Coordinates of C-alpha atoms in Angstrom, one line a residue:
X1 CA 162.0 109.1 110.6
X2 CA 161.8 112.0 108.5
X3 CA 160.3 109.2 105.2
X4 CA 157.7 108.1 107.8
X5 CA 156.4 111.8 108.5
X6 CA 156.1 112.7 104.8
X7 CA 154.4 109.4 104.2
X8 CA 152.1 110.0 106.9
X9 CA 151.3 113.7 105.9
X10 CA 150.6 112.9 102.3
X11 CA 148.5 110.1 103.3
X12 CA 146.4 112.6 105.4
X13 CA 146.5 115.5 102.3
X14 CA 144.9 112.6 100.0
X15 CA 142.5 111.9 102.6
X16 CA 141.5 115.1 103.5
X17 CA 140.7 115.7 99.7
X18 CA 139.0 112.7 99.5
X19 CA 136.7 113.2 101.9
X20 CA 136.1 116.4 101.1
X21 CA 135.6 115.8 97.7
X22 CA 132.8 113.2 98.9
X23 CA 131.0 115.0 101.1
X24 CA 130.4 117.6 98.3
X25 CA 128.8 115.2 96.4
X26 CA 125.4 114.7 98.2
X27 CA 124.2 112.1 95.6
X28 CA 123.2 108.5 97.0
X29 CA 124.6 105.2 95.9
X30 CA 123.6 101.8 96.3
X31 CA 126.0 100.2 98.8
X32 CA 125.9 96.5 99.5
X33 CA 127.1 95.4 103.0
X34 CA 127.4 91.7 102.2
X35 CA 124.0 91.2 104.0
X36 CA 122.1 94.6 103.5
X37 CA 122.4 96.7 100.4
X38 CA 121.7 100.2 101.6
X39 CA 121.3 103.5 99.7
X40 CA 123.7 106.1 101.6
X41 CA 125.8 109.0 100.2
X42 CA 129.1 108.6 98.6
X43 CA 130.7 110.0 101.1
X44 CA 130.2 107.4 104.1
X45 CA 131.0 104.8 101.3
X46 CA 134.7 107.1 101.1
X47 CA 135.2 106.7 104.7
X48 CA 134.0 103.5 105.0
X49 CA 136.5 102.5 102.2
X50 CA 139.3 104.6 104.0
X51 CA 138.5 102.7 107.3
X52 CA 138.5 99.6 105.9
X53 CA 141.9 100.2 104.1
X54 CA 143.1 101.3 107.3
X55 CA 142.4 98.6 109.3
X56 CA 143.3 95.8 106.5
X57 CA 147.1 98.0 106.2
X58 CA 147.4 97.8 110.1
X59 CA 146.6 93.8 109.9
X60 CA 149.2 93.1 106.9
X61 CA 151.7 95.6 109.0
X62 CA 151.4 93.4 111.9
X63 CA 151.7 89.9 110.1
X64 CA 154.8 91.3 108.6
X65 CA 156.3 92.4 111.6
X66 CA 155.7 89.3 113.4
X67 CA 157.0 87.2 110.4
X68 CA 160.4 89.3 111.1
X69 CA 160.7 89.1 114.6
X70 CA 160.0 85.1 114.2
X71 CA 162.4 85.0 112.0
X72 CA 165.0 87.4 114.1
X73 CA 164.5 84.8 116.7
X74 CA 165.5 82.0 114.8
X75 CA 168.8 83.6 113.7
X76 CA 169.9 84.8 117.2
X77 CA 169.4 81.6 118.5
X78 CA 171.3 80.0 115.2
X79 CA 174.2 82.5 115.4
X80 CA 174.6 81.6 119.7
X81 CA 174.8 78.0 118.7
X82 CA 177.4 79.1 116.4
X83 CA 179.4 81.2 119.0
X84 CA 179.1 78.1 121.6
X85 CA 180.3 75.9 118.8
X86 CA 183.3 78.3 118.0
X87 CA 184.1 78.4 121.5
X88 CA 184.3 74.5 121.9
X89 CA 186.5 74.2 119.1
X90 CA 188.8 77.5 120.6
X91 CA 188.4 75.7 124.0
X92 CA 190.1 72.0 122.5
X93 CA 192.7 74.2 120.9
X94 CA 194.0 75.9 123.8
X95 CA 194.1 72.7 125.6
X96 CA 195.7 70.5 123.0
X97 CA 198.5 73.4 123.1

């Protein structure tokens, strides 16, 4: 818990400084939005970047965690066919006995 906190406060430090190093900067840049190119300041192309980053982070996050509970799923239900199995086999050996 402790690794997630410092992650998380030095992602904000390095986006507070971003940020406020872009908004400093009041020059313009040529942005293209796939459809539109657009002149804005750097620093909405910053947060735009940071939001984008964000939201493709969260996406991979999620694809990953699913991909592990999928496979989570798969081994419980391997390892209690394996315990049913085991108990046949105990079950015949008591009764052979």
């Amino acid at each position: 818990m402790i690794k997630f906190w410092f992650y998380f406060i030095v992602f904000v430090f390095l986006a507070v400084v971003g940020l406020a190093i872009g908004s400093a900067n009041d020059a313009k840049v040529m942005f293209d939005f796939l459809f539109v190119q657009k002149e804005i300041p750097v620093a909405s192309v910053l947060v735009i970047g940071v939001i984008f980053g964000f939201i493709l982070g969260i996406y991979a996050s999620l694809l990953l965690c699913l991909k592990l509970w999928f496979k989570e799923k798969s081994a419980k239900s391997a390892l209690n066919k394996l315990k049913k199995e085991v108990d046949k086999q105990n079950d015949s050996k008591t009764a052979k006995e």
